[in-house]
Protein backbone atom coordinates (compact mmCIF):
# COMPACT_ATOMS: atom_id res chain seq x y z
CA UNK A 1 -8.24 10.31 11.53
CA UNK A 2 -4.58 10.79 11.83
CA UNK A 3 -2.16 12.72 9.35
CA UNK A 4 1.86 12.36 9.48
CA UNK A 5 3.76 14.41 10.43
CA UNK A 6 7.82 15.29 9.10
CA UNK A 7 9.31 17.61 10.51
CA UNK A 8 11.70 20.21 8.49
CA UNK A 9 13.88 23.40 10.39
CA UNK A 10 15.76 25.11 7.27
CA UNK A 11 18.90 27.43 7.04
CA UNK A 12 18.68 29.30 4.04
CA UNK A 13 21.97 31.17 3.27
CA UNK A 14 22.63 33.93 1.11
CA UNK A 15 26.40 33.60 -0.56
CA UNK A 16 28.34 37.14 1.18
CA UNK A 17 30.22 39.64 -1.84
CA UNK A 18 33.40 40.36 -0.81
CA UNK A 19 34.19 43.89 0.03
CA UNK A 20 35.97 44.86 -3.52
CA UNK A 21 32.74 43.97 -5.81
CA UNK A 22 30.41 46.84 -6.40
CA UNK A 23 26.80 45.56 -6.02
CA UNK A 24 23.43 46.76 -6.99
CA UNK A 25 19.68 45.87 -6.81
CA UNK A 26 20.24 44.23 -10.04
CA UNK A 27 22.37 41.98 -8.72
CA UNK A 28 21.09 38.12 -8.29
CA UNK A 29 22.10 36.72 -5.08
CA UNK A 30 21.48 33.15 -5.05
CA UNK A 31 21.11 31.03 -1.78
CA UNK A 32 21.77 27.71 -0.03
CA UNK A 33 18.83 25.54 1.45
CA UNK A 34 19.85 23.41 4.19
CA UNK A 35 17.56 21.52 5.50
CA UNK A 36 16.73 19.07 8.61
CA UNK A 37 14.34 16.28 7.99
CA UNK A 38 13.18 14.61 11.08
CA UNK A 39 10.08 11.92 10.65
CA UNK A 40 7.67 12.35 13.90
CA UNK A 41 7.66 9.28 16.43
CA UNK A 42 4.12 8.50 15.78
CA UNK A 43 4.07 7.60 12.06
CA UNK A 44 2.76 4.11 11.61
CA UNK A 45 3.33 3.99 7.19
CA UNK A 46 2.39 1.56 4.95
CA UNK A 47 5.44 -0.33 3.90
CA UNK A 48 6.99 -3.60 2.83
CA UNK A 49 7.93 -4.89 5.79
CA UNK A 50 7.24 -3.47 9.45
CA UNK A 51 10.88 -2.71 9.95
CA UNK A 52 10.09 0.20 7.18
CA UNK A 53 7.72 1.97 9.43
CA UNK A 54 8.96 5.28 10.55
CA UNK A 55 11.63 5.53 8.12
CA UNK A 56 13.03 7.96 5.65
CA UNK A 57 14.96 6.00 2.80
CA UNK A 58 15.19 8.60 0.59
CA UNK A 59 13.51 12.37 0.14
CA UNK A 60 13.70 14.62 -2.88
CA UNK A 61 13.58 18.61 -2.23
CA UNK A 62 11.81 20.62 -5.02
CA UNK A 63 12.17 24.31 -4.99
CA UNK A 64 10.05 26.57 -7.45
CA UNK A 65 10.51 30.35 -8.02
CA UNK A 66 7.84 32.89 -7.88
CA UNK A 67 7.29 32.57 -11.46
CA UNK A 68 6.64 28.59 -10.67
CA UNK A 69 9.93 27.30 -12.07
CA UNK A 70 12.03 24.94 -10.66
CA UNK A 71 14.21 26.94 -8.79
CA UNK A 72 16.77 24.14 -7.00
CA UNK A 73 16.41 20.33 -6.43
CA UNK A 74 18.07 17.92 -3.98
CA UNK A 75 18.36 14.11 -3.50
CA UNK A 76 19.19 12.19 -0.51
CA UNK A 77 19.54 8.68 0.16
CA UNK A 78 20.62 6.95 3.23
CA UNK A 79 21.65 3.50 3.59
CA UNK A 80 18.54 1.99 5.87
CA UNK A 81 15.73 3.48 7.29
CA UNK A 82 16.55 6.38 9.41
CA UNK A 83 14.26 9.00 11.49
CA UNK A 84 16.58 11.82 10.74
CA UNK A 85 19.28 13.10 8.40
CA UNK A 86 20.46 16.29 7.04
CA UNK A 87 20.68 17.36 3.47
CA UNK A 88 21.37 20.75 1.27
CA UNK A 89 20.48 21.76 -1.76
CA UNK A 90 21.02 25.14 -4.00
CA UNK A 91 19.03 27.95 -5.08
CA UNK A 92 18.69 30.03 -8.34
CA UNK A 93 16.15 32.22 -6.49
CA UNK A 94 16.81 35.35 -5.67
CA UNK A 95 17.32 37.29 -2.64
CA UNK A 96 14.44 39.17 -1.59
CA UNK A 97 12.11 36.25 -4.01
CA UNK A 98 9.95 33.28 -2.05
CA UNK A 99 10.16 30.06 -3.72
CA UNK A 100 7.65 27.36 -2.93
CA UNK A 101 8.86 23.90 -1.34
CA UNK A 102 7.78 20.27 -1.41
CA UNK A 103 9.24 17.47 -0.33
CA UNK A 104 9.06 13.85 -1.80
CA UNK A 105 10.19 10.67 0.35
CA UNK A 106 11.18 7.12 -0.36
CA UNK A 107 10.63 7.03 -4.24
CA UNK A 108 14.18 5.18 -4.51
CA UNK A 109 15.30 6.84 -7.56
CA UNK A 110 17.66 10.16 -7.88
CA UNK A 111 16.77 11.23 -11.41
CA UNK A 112 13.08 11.20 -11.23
CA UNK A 113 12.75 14.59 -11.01
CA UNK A 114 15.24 15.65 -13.26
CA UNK A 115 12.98 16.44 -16.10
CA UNK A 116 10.65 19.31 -14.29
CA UNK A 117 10.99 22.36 -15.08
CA UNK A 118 7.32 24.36 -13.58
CA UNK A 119 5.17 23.88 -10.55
CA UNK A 120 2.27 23.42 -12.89
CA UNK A 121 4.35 20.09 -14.29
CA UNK A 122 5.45 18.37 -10.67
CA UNK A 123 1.21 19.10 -9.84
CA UNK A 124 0.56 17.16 -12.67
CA UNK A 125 2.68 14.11 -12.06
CA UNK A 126 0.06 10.46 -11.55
CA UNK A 127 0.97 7.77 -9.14
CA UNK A 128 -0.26 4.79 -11.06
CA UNK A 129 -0.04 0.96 -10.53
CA UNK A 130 -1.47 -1.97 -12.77
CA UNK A 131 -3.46 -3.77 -10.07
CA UNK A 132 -4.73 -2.09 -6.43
CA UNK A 133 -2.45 -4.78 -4.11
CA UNK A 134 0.78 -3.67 -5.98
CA UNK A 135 1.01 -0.21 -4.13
CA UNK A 136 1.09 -2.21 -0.79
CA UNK A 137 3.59 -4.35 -2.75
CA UNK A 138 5.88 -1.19 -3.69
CA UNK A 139 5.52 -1.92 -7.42
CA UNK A 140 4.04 1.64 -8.28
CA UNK A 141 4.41 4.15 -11.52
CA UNK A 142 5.49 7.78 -11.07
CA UNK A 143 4.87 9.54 -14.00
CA UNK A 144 5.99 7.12 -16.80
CA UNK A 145 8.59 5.65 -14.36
CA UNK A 146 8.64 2.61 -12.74
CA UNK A 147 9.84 2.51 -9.30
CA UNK A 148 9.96 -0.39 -6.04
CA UNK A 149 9.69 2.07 -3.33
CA UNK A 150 11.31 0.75 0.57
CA UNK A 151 8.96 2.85 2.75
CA UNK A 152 5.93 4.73 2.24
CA UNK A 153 5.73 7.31 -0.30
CA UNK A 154 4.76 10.12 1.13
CA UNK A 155 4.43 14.00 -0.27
CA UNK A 156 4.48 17.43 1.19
CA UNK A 157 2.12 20.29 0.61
CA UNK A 158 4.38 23.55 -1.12
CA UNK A 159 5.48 25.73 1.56
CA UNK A 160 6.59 29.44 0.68
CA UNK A 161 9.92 30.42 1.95
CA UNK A 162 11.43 33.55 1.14
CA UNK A 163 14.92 34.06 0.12
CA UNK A 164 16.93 36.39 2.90
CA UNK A 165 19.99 36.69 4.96
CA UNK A 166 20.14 34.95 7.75
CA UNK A 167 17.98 31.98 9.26
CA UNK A 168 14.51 31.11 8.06
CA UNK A 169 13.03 28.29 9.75
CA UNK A 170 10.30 26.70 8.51
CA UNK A 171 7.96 23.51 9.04
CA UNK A 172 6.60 20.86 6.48
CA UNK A 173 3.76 18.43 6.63
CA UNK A 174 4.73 15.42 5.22
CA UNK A 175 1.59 12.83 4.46
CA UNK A 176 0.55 9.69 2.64
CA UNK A 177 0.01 9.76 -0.60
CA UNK A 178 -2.51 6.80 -0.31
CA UNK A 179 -4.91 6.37 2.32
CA UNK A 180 -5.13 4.00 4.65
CA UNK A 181 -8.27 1.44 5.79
CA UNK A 182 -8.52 -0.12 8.89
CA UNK A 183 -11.08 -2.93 9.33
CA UNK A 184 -12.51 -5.21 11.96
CA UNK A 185 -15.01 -7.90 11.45
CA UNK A 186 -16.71 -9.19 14.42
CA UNK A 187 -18.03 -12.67 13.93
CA UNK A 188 -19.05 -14.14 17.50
CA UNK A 189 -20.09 -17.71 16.57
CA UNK A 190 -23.87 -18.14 16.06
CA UNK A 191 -26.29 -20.53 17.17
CA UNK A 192 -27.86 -23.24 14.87
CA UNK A 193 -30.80 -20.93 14.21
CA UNK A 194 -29.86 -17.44 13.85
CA UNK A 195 -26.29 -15.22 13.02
CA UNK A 196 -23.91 -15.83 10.08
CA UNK A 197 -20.47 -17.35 9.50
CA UNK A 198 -17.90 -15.17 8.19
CA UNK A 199 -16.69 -16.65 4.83
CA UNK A 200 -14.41 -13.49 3.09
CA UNK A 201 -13.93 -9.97 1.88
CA UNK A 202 -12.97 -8.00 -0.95
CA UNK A 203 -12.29 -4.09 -1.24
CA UNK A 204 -13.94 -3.14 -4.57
CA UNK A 205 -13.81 -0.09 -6.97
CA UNK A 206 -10.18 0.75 -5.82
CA UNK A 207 -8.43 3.94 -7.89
CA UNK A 208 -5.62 2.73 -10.02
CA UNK A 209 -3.98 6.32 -10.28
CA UNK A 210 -3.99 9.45 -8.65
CA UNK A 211 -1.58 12.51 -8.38
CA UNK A 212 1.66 12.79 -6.69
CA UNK A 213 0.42 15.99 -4.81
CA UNK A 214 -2.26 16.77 -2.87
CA UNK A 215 -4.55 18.51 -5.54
CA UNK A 216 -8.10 17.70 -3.83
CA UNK A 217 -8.43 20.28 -0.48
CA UNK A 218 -11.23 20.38 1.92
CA UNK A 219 -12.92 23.17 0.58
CA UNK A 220 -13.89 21.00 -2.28
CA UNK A 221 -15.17 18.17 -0.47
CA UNK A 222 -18.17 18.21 -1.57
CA UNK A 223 -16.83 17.93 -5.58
CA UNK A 224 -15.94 15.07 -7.63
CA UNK A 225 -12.80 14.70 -8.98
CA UNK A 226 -12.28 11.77 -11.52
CA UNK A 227 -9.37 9.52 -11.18
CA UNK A 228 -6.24 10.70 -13.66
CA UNK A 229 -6.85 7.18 -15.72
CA UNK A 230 -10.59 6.30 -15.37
CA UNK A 231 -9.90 3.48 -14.23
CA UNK A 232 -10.76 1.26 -11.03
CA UNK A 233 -10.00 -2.10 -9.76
CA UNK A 234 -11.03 -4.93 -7.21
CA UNK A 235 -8.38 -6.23 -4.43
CA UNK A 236 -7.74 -10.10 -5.02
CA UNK A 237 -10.58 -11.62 -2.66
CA UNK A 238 -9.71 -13.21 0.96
CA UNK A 239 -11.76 -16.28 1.66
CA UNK A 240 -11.87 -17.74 5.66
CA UNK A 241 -12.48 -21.12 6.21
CA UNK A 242 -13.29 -22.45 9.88
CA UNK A 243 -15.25 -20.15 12.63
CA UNK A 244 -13.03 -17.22 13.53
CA UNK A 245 -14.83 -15.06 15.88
CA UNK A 246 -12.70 -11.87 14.83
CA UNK A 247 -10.62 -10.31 11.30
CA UNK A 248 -8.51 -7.36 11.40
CA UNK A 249 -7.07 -6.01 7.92
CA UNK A 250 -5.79 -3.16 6.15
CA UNK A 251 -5.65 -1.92 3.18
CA UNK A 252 -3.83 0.88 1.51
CA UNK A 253 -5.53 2.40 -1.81
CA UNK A 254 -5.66 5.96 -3.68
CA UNK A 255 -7.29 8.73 -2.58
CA UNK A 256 -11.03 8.21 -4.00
CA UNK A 257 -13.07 11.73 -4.63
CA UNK A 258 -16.34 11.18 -4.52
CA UNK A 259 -17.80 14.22 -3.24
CA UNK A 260 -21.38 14.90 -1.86
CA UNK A 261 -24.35 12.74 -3.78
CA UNK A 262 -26.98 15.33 -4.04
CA UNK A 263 -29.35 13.39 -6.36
CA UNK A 264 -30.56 10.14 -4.77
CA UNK A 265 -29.67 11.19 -1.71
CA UNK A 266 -29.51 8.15 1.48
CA UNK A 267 -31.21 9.46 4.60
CA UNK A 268 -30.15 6.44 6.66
CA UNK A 269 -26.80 4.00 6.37
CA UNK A 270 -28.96 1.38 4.98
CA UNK A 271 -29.39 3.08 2.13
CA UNK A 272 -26.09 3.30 1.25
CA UNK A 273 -26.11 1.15 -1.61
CA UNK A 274 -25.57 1.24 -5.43
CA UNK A 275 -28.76 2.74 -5.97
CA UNK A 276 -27.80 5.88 -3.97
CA UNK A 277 -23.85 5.68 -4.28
CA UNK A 278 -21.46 6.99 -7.20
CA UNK A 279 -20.78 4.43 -9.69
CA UNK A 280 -16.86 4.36 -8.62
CA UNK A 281 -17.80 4.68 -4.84
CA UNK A 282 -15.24 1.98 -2.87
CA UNK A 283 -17.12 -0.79 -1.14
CA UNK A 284 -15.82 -3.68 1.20
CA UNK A 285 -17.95 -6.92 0.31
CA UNK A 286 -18.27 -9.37 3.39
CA UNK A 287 -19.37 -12.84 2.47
CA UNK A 288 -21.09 -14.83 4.52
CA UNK A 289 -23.37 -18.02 5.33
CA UNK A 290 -25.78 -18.80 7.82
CA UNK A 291 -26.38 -21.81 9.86
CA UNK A 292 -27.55 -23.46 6.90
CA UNK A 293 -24.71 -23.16 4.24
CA UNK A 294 -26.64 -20.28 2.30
CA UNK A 295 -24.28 -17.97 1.28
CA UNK A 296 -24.81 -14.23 1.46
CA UNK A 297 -23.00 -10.73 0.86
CA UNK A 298 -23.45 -7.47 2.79
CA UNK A 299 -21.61 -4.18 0.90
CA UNK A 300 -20.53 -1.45 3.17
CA UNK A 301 -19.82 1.74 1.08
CA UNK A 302 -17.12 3.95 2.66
CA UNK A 303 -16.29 7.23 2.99
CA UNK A 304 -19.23 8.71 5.19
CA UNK A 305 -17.57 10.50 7.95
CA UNK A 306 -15.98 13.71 7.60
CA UNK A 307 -14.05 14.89 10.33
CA UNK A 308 -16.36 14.00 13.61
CA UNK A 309 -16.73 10.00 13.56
CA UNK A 310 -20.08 10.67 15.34
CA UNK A 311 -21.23 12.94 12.04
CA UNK A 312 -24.38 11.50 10.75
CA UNK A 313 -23.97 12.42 7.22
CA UNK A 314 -24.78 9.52 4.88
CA UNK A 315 -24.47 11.15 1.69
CA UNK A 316 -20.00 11.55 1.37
CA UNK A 317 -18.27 9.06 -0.19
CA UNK A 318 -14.72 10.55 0.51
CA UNK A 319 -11.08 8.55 0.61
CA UNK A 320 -8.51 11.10 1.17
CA UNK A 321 -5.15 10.49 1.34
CA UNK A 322 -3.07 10.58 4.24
CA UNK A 323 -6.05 9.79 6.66
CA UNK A 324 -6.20 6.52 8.49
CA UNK A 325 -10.11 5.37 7.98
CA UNK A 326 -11.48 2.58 11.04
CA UNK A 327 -14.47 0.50 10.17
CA UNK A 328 -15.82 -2.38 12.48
CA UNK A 329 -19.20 -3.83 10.72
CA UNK A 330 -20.52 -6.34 13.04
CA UNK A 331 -22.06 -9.49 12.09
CA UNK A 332 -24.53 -9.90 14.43
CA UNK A 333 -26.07 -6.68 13.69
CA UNK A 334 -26.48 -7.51 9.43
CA UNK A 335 -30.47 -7.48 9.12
CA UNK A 336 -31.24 -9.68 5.72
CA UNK A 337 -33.41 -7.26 4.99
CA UNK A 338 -30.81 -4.57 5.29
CA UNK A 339 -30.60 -2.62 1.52
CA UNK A 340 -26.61 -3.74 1.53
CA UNK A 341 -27.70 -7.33 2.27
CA UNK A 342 -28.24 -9.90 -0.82
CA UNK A 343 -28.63 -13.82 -0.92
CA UNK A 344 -27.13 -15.33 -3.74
CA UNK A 345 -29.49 -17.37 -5.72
């Protein structure tokens, strides 16, 4: 699985007195934040278009205080894409104080922001969108705001940077705020007896929200964490006509927290199915026919690898964002009387 990576190297400046100005350790020295944001060579986003990938639009800077209020903000906007730019923004925190900071790219709107005034209130911010393909459309909510995003939205954890003379260089993680789902369908052309014909797809039980920061961590894997809104949707279905003999496609969705299933547990990946499953688990449906015309679908549940893609742990049903996910289900190897497997009547 592979995270993204933005690079930031920050200046923070504290404004000099001038030699004629008694000062004490009362006195609030506030500082400058300058900042270098460099996206890493090896980011392949979601976007709109390909020419998006790899590109900073736009980034917002968010600075708290250690009291967890907003402490300085900063919007930047270039005209295209770039891989690196510079930006500065001011501080209200004091010298000797560490304020936390996150960074927010490509959500094509300078004001969005404007109305936080705590950490606790950015943390609580929901990404929502009305139907699961609109995020790979750009048509997304943040907050109660809509916005048509160029490049991928992407968030940073906080990072704590104290507030002193002189340089402080620092380093931010910059990550999807969806994930993202690689498939391949093998579908080597059968014989007039045995095999199946590949005949669509559908992603189902997609999130329609979740929050602008990262508020699921690893420790808490194994936890369930309901959606912001409840709510869950089905991508528009793909149907195939003629023999093809190989399907790649992506899809880019919100993080879905399913944690560990500890009652019903599967003890095999055929027995990943409803009965075993979370009710909002995400599935990919492949539909198929055999030599006959009979049509069939197979449901692969996803979400059961951790960290090692040999890991055989059948019981997670984890989508986390900023993780690319890589699942090749193979026709030839669908038993019938696989659990996943169902004939239509």
């Amino acid at each position: 699985m592979k995270r993204y990576f933005i690079l930031f190297l920050g200046i923070l400046m504290v404004a000099a007195c001038s030699d004629d100005v008694v000062t004490s350790e009362k006195e609030s020295v506030k500082g400058i934040l300058k900042l270098t944001l460099e996206a890493g060579h090896d980011i392949t986003a979601r976007s709109i278009n390909t020419a998006a990938d790899d590109s900073i639009y736009d980034c917002t800077i968010l600075t708290f205080n250690s009291s967890g209020k907003i402490s300085g903000k900063g919007y930047q906007a270039v005209e295209k894409g770039v891989l690196k730019f510079d930006m500065q923004i001011g501080l209200s925190t004091n010298r000797g104080e560490t304020c936390t900071v996150y960074a927010i790219a490509n959500t094509n709107n300078p004001t969005l922001f404007d109305g936080i005034q705590t950490e606790t209130e950015f943390k609580d911010i929901i990404v929502s969108f009305s139907a699961p393909e609109n995020y790979s459309a750009g048509n997304i909510s943040i907050g109660s705001v809509a916005v048509s995003n160029n490049g991928q939205l992407m968030v940073s954890d906080g990072v704590a940077v104290q507030v002193t003379d002189g340089i402080v260089p620092f380093r931010l993680e910059l990550y999807r705020q969806c994930a993202k789902v690689n498939f391949t369908i093998n579908a080597p052309l059968a014989d007039a007896i045995n095999g199946f014909r590949l005949k669509g797809y559908r992603l189902c039980n997609v999130p329609l929200s979740g929050f602008l920061h990262d508020i699921y961590k690893n420790e808490s894997i194994n936890n369930a964490y309901d959606v912001p809104n409840g709510t869950y949707s089905n991508f528009p279905a793909v149907n195939i006509t003629g023999d093809s003999t190989i399907v790649h496609f992506t899809y880019y969705m919100n993080e879905n927290h399913m944690g560990k299933v500890t009652v019903k547990p599967a003890s095999s990946s055929a027995e990943r199915t409803a009965v075993h499953a979370p009710a909002n688990a995400t599935y990919l449906e492949v539909y198929v026919a055999d030599m006959a015309g009979k049509q069939g679908t197979y449901r692969y549940y996803l979400g059961n690898l951790i960290t090692d893609i040999n890991a055989s742990e059948f019981n997670y049903y984890n989508i986390l964002r900023g993780y690319d996910y890589y699942v090749t289900i193979n026709l030839n190897d669908i038993d019938e009387n696989d659990g996943r497997f169902e004939w239509e009547d």
